[in-house]
Amino acid sequence: MQKAATSLIKLSAIFIGTFVGIPLALLILLNTGRPMLERIPATTCSVEWLDQELNRTTGSFNFCPIDFGAVRTLDKEEYVELDGHVYRMRKSETNNFGGNCMVGVACFPHISWPHVWKTVQLIELPGPVDFSKLHAFLGGEYLSDGKAQYYQWYRIQDTDPPVNMSQLQRFEHTSYATDGRWVLHDNRVLNADPKSFETIQKLSIGGPDDETWSAFGRTKTNVYFKGQAIVGADPGSFKVIKYFELKKGEHATGHYRSVAFDKAHVWEEGSHEMTATDASRDYLLKLHADAIAAELELSKHLK
């Protein structure tokens, strides 16, 4: 009888150790070992080649580690030369730190292993480019090797004389820049007089006046939107009004609509160009009245 009782106790201990002790040990190991696991995650790497418009030109290649050899950092941006071609590098990294789960009493702990996804995108600078002489200007937005000139990865058209990159200065609150001889909008060189060039700020109606960056500029002879001359626009009377329009419904939302006008024309602002629209006398009078009201409101805030 005593032997039977002893055997029963041993069997009970084995049962408890198997169905309670092992899961408990796994749970303890999971919680205490997780910091170590996070330091050695599984890693997936990919490299993508993109064109000027950031469309993929070559399929994504997966290999780790990603090592391109000599990489140059020009004002926080990284560049690399591969097989005689120069690329701007864009890196991204996504982390899944892993974890554990316990579902009811029938689910043993299991590990969701930490994982890191690393991506490098390569955007080619149209060549030829002398990689060793490449320098960055104006906060890294412009590049030059002494001959080829770029805005980001877009080639700037050749000019005579060339744009003096070392003298580039940005017009305040705008994407236009000048070296004193040429006016540039991104990679576009304008036929504009830098001495008379000025930016045009929008007047705000019905919403907060929080937009300070302007895509509009003018000289004594032309008005520009994103570097393109607006045909027929009168620089002296040209204004832009930004309307905030509230859409009523279950969830009230609003959006901005920008309208530009001069003494005889009206344009609606699009994402890339200005579109001529209704220029009736009544509409022009309304726009002029709104502009006067917006300028009066702005003057109050400036006092």
mmCIF file of C-alpha atoms in Angstrom:
data_model
loop_
_atom_site.group_PDB
_atom_site.id
_atom_site.type_symbol
_atom_site.label_atom_id
_atom_site.label_comp_id
_atom_site.label_asym_id
_atom_site.label_seq_id
_atom_site.Cartn_x
_atom_site.Cartn_y
_atom_site.Cartn_z
ATOM 1 C CA MET A 1 0.000 0.000 0.000
ATOM 2 C CA GLN A 2 2.791 2.339 0.913
ATOM 3 C CA LYS A 3 4.553 1.605 -2.386
ATOM 4 C CA ALA A 4 1.361 2.358 -4.285
ATOM 5 C CA ALA A 5 0.964 5.685 -2.464
ATOM 6 C CA THR A 6 4.570 6.576 -3.226
ATOM 7 C CA SER A 7 4.096 5.726 -6.891
ATOM 8 C CA LEU A 8 0.942 7.859 -7.004
ATOM 9 C CA ILE A 9 2.796 10.815 -5.487
ATOM 10 C CA LYS A 10 5.580 10.429 -8.084
ATOM 11 C CA LEU A 11 3.072 10.283 -10.907
ATOM 12 C CA SER A 12 1.333 13.407 -9.560
ATOM 13 C CA ALA A 13 4.639 15.256 -9.391
ATOM 14 C CA ILE A 14 5.469 14.264 -12.963
ATOM 15 C CA PHE A 15 2.006 15.375 -14.102
ATOM 16 C CA ILE A 16 2.273 18.747 -12.344
ATOM 17 C CA GLY A 17 5.801 19.319 -13.601
ATOM 18 C CA THR A 18 4.833 18.511 -17.157
ATOM 19 C CA PHE A 19 1.557 20.430 -17.467
ATOM 20 C CA VAL A 20 2.239 23.291 -15.062
ATOM 21 C CA GLY A 21 5.961 23.649 -14.568
ATOM 22 C CA ILE A 22 7.007 23.646 -18.223
ATOM 23 C CA PRO A 23 4.495 26.329 -19.328
ATOM 24 C CA LEU A 24 5.390 28.387 -16.252
ATOM 25 C CA ALA A 25 9.085 28.071 -17.058
ATOM 26 C CA LEU A 26 8.414 29.102 -20.658
ATOM 27 C CA LEU A 27 6.473 32.130 -19.484
ATOM 28 C CA ILE A 28 9.283 33.186 -17.158
ATOM 29 C CA LEU A 29 11.841 32.664 -19.913
ATOM 30 C CA LEU A 30 9.754 34.689 -22.316
ATOM 31 C CA ASN A 31 9.435 37.652 -19.963
ATOM 32 C CA THR A 32 13.044 37.654 -18.747
ATOM 33 C CA GLY A 33 14.561 36.809 -22.105
ATOM 34 C CA ARG A 34 12.628 39.305 -24.213
ATOM 35 C CA PRO A 35 15.166 42.154 -23.839
ATOM 36 C CA MET A 36 17.822 39.797 -25.206
ATOM 37 C CA LEU A 37 15.571 38.752 -28.079
ATOM 38 C CA GLU A 38 14.910 42.377 -28.972
ATOM 39 C CA ARG A 39 18.614 42.948 -29.355
ATOM 40 C CA ILE A 40 18.906 40.232 -31.971
ATOM 41 C CA PRO A 41 15.791 40.598 -34.213
ATOM 42 C CA ALA A 42 15.309 38.934 -37.544
ATOM 43 C CA THR A 43 16.032 41.426 -40.349
ATOM 44 C CA THR A 44 14.686 41.790 -43.885
ATOM 45 C CA CYS A 45 16.415 44.227 -46.232
ATOM 46 C CA SER A 46 15.357 45.504 -49.651
ATOM 47 C CA VAL A 47 16.810 47.863 -52.249
ATOM 48 C CA GLU A 48 14.678 49.743 -54.805
ATOM 49 C CA TRP A 49 15.742 51.795 -57.833
ATOM 50 C CA LEU A 50 13.458 54.784 -58.565
ATOM 51 C CA ASP A 51 13.135 57.217 -61.464
ATOM 52 C CA GLN A 52 12.807 61.020 -61.253
ATOM 53 C CA GLU A 53 9.106 60.755 -60.382
ATOM 54 C CA LEU A 54 9.853 58.145 -57.696
ATOM 55 C CA ASN A 55 8.381 55.263 -59.681
ATOM 56 C CA ARG A 56 10.160 51.943 -59.258
ATOM 57 C CA THR A 57 12.275 51.147 -62.317
ATOM 58 C CA THR A 58 13.802 47.899 -61.079
ATOM 59 C CA GLY A 59 12.217 45.278 -58.892
ATOM 60 C CA SER A 60 12.938 45.215 -55.200
ATOM 61 C CA PHE A 61 16.001 43.136 -54.323
ATOM 62 C CA ASN A 62 16.286 41.523 -50.903
ATOM 63 C CA PHE A 63 19.705 41.055 -49.370
ATOM 64 C CA CYS A 64 21.388 41.810 -46.045
ATOM 65 C CA PRO A 65 23.485 43.532 -45.014
ATOM 66 C CA ILE A 66 22.984 46.531 -47.278
ATOM 67 C CA ASP A 67 26.507 47.764 -47.941
ATOM 68 C CA PHE A 68 27.296 50.131 -50.791
ATOM 69 C CA GLY A 69 30.830 50.942 -49.758
ATOM 70 C CA ALA A 70 31.778 54.613 -49.816
ATOM 71 C CA VAL A 71 28.744 56.788 -49.039
ATOM 72 C CA ARG A 72 28.985 60.605 -48.941
ATOM 73 C CA THR A 73 26.784 62.712 -46.693
ATOM 74 C CA LEU A 74 26.028 66.149 -48.150
ATOM 75 C CA ASP A 75 24.091 68.335 -45.720
ATOM 76 C CA LYS A 76 22.312 65.379 -44.043
ATOM 77 C CA GLU A 77 21.470 63.605 -47.331
ATOM 78 C CA GLU A 78 23.396 60.497 -48.380
ATOM 79 C CA TYR A 79 24.737 59.781 -51.870
ATOM 80 C CA VAL A 80 26.508 56.800 -53.361
ATOM 81 C CA GLU A 81 28.242 55.981 -56.656
ATOM 82 C CA LEU A 82 27.532 52.570 -58.187
ATOM 83 C CA ASP A 83 28.944 51.476 -61.559
ATOM 84 C CA GLY A 84 29.612 55.088 -62.575
ATOM 85 C CA HIS A 85 26.122 56.320 -61.640
ATOM 86 C CA VAL A 86 25.360 58.614 -58.684
ATOM 87 C CA TYR A 87 22.292 58.026 -56.519
ATOM 88 C CA ARG A 88 20.580 59.826 -53.701
ATOM 89 C CA MET A 89 19.714 57.384 -50.927
ATOM 90 C CA ARG A 90 16.470 57.328 -48.972
ATOM 91 C CA LYS A 91 16.337 54.974 -46.014
ATOM 92 C CA SER A 92 13.425 53.717 -43.945
ATOM 93 C CA GLU A 93 13.142 51.209 -41.131
ATOM 94 C CA THR A 94 10.117 49.500 -39.579
ATOM 95 C CA ASN A 95 10.313 47.581 -36.310
ATOM 96 C CA ASN A 96 8.108 44.884 -34.839
ATOM 97 C CA PHE A 97 9.315 44.349 -31.280
ATOM 98 C CA GLY A 98 7.550 41.013 -30.904
ATOM 99 C CA GLY A 99 5.590 39.831 -27.905
ATOM 100 C CA ASN A 100 3.683 36.973 -26.385
ATOM 101 C CA CYS A 101 0.073 35.912 -25.978
ATOM 102 C CA MET A 102 -1.985 33.775 -23.619
ATOM 103 C CA VAL A 103 -5.463 32.829 -24.795
ATOM 104 C CA GLY A 104 -7.648 31.253 -22.110
ATOM 105 C CA VAL A 105 -6.220 28.315 -20.220
ATOM 106 C CA ALA A 106 -5.581 26.088 -23.220
ATOM 107 C CA CYS A 107 -3.053 28.345 -25.007
ATOM 108 C CA PHE A 108 0.569 28.005 -24.083
ATOM 109 C CA PRO A 109 2.757 31.140 -24.343
ATOM 110 C CA HIS A 110 4.308 31.603 -27.746
ATOM 111 C CA ILE A 111 6.794 34.108 -29.073
ATOM 112 C CA SER A 112 6.202 36.669 -31.822
ATOM 113 C CA TRP A 113 9.830 37.155 -32.777
ATOM 114 C CA PRO A 114 11.149 40.718 -33.146
ATOM 115 C CA HIS A 115 11.617 41.728 -36.790
ATOM 116 C CA VAL A 116 13.176 44.701 -38.588
ATOM 117 C CA TRP A 117 12.382 45.687 -42.183
ATOM 118 C CA LYS A 118 15.008 47.959 -43.776
ATOM 119 C CA THR A 119 14.502 49.640 -47.151
ATOM 120 C CA VAL A 120 16.942 51.690 -49.211
ATOM 121 C CA GLN A 121 15.651 53.619 -52.236
ATOM 122 C CA LEU A 122 18.151 54.785 -54.854
ATOM 123 C CA ILE A 123 17.203 57.812 -56.988
ATOM 124 C CA GLU A 124 19.612 58.445 -59.848
ATOM 125 C CA LEU A 125 21.004 61.885 -60.616
ATOM 126 C CA PRO A 126 21.084 62.261 -64.432
ATOM 127 C CA GLY A 127 24.739 62.192 -65.379
ATOM 128 C CA PRO A 128 27.470 62.545 -66.036
ATOM 129 C CA VAL A 129 28.304 63.505 -62.424
ATOM 130 C CA ASP A 130 31.735 63.873 -60.829
ATOM 131 C CA PHE A 131 30.922 62.214 -57.504
ATOM 132 C CA SER A 132 34.125 63.378 -55.814
ATOM 133 C CA LYS A 133 33.362 67.055 -56.561
ATOM 134 C CA LEU A 134 29.670 66.990 -55.696
ATOM 135 C CA HIS A 135 28.684 69.643 -53.115
ATOM 136 C CA ALA A 136 25.391 70.720 -51.520
ATOM 137 C CA PHE A 137 24.001 74.250 -51.315
ATOM 138 C CA LEU A 138 21.056 76.045 -49.725
ATOM 139 C CA GLY A 139 20.379 73.496 -47.024
ATOM 140 C CA GLY A 140 21.127 70.511 -49.240
ATOM 141 C CA GLU A 141 18.328 71.207 -51.740
ATOM 142 C CA TYR A 142 20.734 72.135 -54.540
ATOM 143 C CA LEU A 143 23.798 70.215 -55.746
ATOM 144 C CA SER A 144 26.642 70.854 -58.138
ATOM 145 C CA ASP A 145 29.895 69.188 -59.151
ATOM 146 C CA GLY A 146 31.069 72.409 -60.796
ATOM 147 C CA LYS A 147 29.368 71.540 -64.094
ATOM 148 C CA ALA A 148 26.159 69.571 -63.594
ATOM 149 C CA GLN A 149 23.616 71.265 -61.325
ATOM 150 C CA TYR A 150 20.612 69.748 -59.550
ATOM 151 C CA TYR A 151 17.599 70.521 -57.439
ATOM 152 C CA GLN A 152 17.292 67.424 -55.258
ATOM 153 C CA TRP A 153 17.691 64.772 -58.003
ATOM 154 C CA TYR A 154 16.320 66.892 -60.893
ATOM 155 C CA ARG A 155 18.806 68.295 -63.415
ATOM 156 C CA ILE A 156 18.789 72.085 -63.775
ATOM 157 C CA GLN A 157 18.879 73.340 -67.344
ATOM 158 C CA ASP A 158 22.212 74.735 -68.516
ATOM 159 C CA THR A 159 22.497 78.532 -68.478
ATOM 160 C CA ASP A 160 25.103 80.992 -69.688
ATOM 161 C CA PRO A 161 26.620 81.927 -67.343
ATOM 162 C CA PRO A 162 25.826 78.975 -65.028
ATOM 163 C CA VAL A 163 23.850 79.464 -61.839
ATOM 164 C CA ASN A 164 26.231 80.526 -59.063
ATOM 165 C CA MET A 165 25.313 77.939 -56.449
ATOM 166 C CA SER A 166 27.474 79.491 -53.740
ATOM 167 C CA GLN A 167 25.432 82.712 -54.000
ATOM 168 C CA LEU A 168 21.981 81.124 -53.927
ATOM 169 C CA GLN A 169 19.512 82.704 -51.511
ATOM 170 C CA ARG A 170 15.850 81.890 -51.026
ATOM 171 C CA PHE A 171 13.172 84.537 -51.303
ATOM 172 C CA GLU A 172 11.391 84.691 -47.949
ATOM 173 C CA HIS A 173 8.492 82.236 -47.432
ATOM 174 C CA THR A 174 8.668 80.788 -50.917
ATOM 175 C CA SER A 175 10.200 78.054 -53.070
ATOM 176 C CA TYR A 176 11.908 80.628 -55.328
ATOM 177 C CA ALA A 177 15.630 81.324 -55.081
ATOM 178 C CA THR A 178 18.172 83.562 -56.793
ATOM 179 C CA ASP A 179 21.922 83.893 -57.212
ATOM 180 C CA GLY A 180 21.530 87.577 -58.117
ATOM 181 C CA ARG A 181 21.417 86.895 -61.853
ATOM 182 C CA TRP A 182 18.930 84.032 -62.250
ATOM 183 C CA VAL A 183 15.640 83.233 -60.511
ATOM 184 C CA LEU A 184 14.929 79.544 -59.879
ATOM 185 C CA HIS A 185 11.862 77.617 -58.843
ATOM 186 C CA ASP A 186 13.054 74.148 -57.867
ATOM 187 C CA ASN A 187 14.934 72.978 -61.000
ATOM 188 C CA ARG A 188 13.334 75.516 -63.346
ATOM 189 C CA VAL A 189 15.298 78.642 -64.341
ATOM 190 C CA LEU A 190 12.952 81.576 -64.982
ATOM 191 C CA ASN A 191 13.332 84.403 -67.446
ATOM 192 C CA ALA A 192 12.749 86.826 -64.591
ATOM 193 C CA ASP A 193 14.433 89.942 -63.238
ATOM 194 C CA PRO A 194 15.725 89.071 -59.737
ATOM 195 C CA LYS A 195 15.894 92.730 -58.721
ATOM 196 C CA SER A 196 12.153 93.285 -59.190
ATOM 197 C CA PHE A 197 11.047 89.766 -58.183
ATOM 198 C CA GLU A 198 8.836 89.483 -55.113
ATOM 199 C CA THR A 199 6.599 86.828 -53.619
ATOM 200 C CA ILE A 200 2.811 87.132 -53.412
ATOM 201 C CA GLN A 201 1.150 86.027 -50.170
ATOM 202 C CA LYS A 202 -2.441 84.805 -50.100
ATOM 203 C CA LEU A 203 -5.211 86.768 -48.393
ATOM 204 C CA SER A 204 -7.384 84.618 -46.117
ATOM 205 C CA ILE A 205 -11.197 84.643 -45.956
ATOM 206 C CA GLY A 206 -13.231 82.590 -43.480
ATOM 207 C CA GLY A 207 -10.397 80.641 -41.898
ATOM 208 C CA PRO A 208 -7.066 80.931 -40.076
ATOM 209 C CA ASP A 209 -4.323 82.771 -41.906
ATOM 210 C CA ASP A 210 -1.725 80.048 -41.283
ATOM 211 C CA GLU A 211 -0.263 79.615 -44.774
ATOM 212 C CA THR A 212 3.019 81.459 -45.099
ATOM 213 C CA TRP A 213 4.711 79.455 -47.888
ATOM 214 C CA SER A 214 3.845 80.858 -51.319
ATOM 215 C CA ALA A 215 4.049 79.386 -54.823
ATOM 216 C CA PHE A 216 3.309 82.812 -56.348
ATOM 217 C CA GLY A 217 5.817 85.436 -57.421
ATOM 218 C CA ARG A 218 5.985 88.429 -59.752
ATOM 219 C CA THR A 219 8.290 90.874 -61.466
ATOM 220 C CA LYS A 220 7.354 94.135 -63.156
ATOM 221 C CA THR A 221 6.323 92.226 -66.275
ATOM 222 C CA ASN A 222 5.137 88.730 -65.256
ATOM 223 C CA VAL A 223 3.303 86.742 -62.583
ATOM 224 C CA TYR A 224 4.465 83.199 -61.761
ATOM 225 C CA PHE A 225 2.838 80.155 -60.190
ATOM 226 C CA LYS A 226 5.183 77.301 -59.290
ATOM 227 C CA GLY A 227 7.746 78.674 -61.722
ATOM 228 C CA GLN A 228 5.389 79.044 -64.677
ATOM 229 C CA ALA A 229 4.299 82.407 -66.039
ATOM 230 C CA ILE A 230 0.535 83.015 -65.858
ATOM 231 C CA VAL A 231 -0.397 84.139 -69.350
ATOM 232 C CA GLY A 232 -2.134 87.539 -69.434
ATOM 233 C CA ALA A 233 -1.788 88.261 -65.698
ATOM 234 C CA ASP A 234 -1.241 91.886 -64.712
ATOM 235 C CA PRO A 235 1.477 92.067 -62.014
ATOM 236 C CA GLY A 236 0.260 95.377 -60.609
ATOM 237 C CA SER A 237 -3.289 94.264 -59.798
ATOM 238 C CA PHE A 238 -2.748 90.544 -59.213
ATOM 239 C CA LYS A 239 -4.006 89.126 -55.888
ATOM 240 C CA VAL A 240 -4.755 85.682 -54.460
ATOM 241 C CA ILE A 241 -7.558 84.923 -51.989
ATOM 242 C CA LYS A 242 -7.744 81.712 -49.974
ATOM 243 C CA TYR A 243 -11.343 80.857 -49.031
ATOM 244 C CA PHE A 244 -12.183 78.451 -46.239
ATOM 245 C CA GLU A 245 -15.429 76.694 -47.135
ATOM 246 C CA LEU A 246 -17.306 74.641 -44.534
ATOM 247 C CA LYS A 247 -19.222 71.595 -45.732
ATOM 248 C CA LYS A 248 -22.306 70.909 -43.628
ATOM 249 C CA GLY A 249 -23.356 67.368 -42.822
ATOM 250 C CA GLU A 250 -23.202 64.723 -40.161
ATOM 251 C CA HIS A 251 -19.528 65.525 -39.705
ATOM 252 C CA ALA A 252 -18.775 69.121 -40.604
ATOM 253 C CA THR A 253 -15.568 69.429 -42.607
ATOM 254 C CA GLY A 254 -13.895 72.262 -44.432
ATOM 255 C CA HIS A 255 -11.460 72.812 -47.242
ATOM 256 C CA TYR A 256 -9.519 75.676 -48.806
ATOM 257 C CA ARG A 257 -10.062 77.049 -52.278
ATOM 258 C CA SER A 258 -7.687 79.618 -53.746
ATOM 259 C CA VAL A 259 -8.766 82.123 -56.373
ATOM 260 C CA ALA A 260 -6.414 84.551 -58.142
ATOM 261 C CA PHE A 261 -7.486 87.640 -60.054
ATOM 262 C CA ASP A 262 -6.321 90.889 -61.577
ATOM 263 C CA LYS A 263 -8.278 93.780 -63.069
ATOM 264 C CA ALA A 264 -9.670 91.657 -65.917
ATOM 265 C CA HIS A 265 -9.048 87.934 -65.243
ATOM 266 C CA VAL A 266 -9.855 85.201 -62.716
ATOM 267 C CA TRP A 267 -8.019 81.902 -62.153
ATOM 268 C CA GLU A 268 -8.653 78.868 -59.958
ATOM 269 C CA GLU A 269 -5.578 77.335 -58.352
ATOM 270 C CA GLY A 270 -4.853 73.713 -59.246
ATOM 271 C CA SER A 271 -2.162 71.405 -57.981
ATOM 272 C CA HIS A 272 0.171 72.243 -60.881
ATOM 273 C CA GLU A 273 -1.305 75.179 -62.814
ATOM 274 C CA MET A 274 -3.769 78.053 -62.738
ATOM 275 C CA THR A 275 -7.005 77.594 -64.698
ATOM 276 C CA ALA A 276 -8.882 80.579 -66.174
ATOM 277 C CA THR A 277 -12.497 80.765 -65.014
ATOM 278 C CA ASP A 278 -15.523 83.106 -64.769
ATOM 279 C CA ALA A 279 -14.388 86.715 -65.023
ATOM 280 C CA SER A 280 -17.751 88.463 -65.038
ATOM 281 C CA ARG A 281 -17.956 92.012 -63.737
ATOM 282 C CA ASP A 282 -19.991 91.001 -60.681
ATOM 283 C CA TYR A 283 -17.559 88.257 -59.720
ATOM 284 C CA LEU A 284 -14.567 90.572 -60.127
ATOM 285 C CA LEU A 285 -16.265 93.188 -57.942
ATOM 286 C CA LYS A 286 -16.901 90.548 -55.262
ATOM 287 C CA LEU A 287 -13.272 89.405 -55.358
ATOM 288 C CA HIS A 288 -12.020 92.990 -55.057
ATOM 289 C CA ALA A 289 -14.348 93.573 -52.076
ATOM 290 C CA ASP A 290 -13.169 90.360 -50.387
ATOM 291 C CA ALA A 291 -9.552 91.323 -50.933
ATOM 292 C CA ILE A 292 -10.080 94.733 -49.346
ATOM 293 C CA ALA A 293 -11.787 93.124 -46.337
ATOM 294 C CA ALA A 294 -8.986 90.575 -45.950
ATOM 295 C CA GLU A 295 -6.301 93.259 -46.163
ATOM 296 C CA LEU A 296 -8.070 95.322 -43.489
ATOM 297 C CA GLU A 297 -8.284 92.268 -41.224
ATOM 298 C CA LEU A 298 -4.618 91.492 -41.822
ATOM 299 C CA SER A 299 -3.603 95.071 -40.987
ATOM 300 C CA LYS A 300 -5.332 94.768 -37.601
ATOM 301 C CA HIS A 301 -3.212 91.747 -36.705
ATOM 302 C CA LEU A 302 -0.012 93.463 -37.808
ATOM 303 C CA LYS A 303 -0.569 96.476 -35.550
#
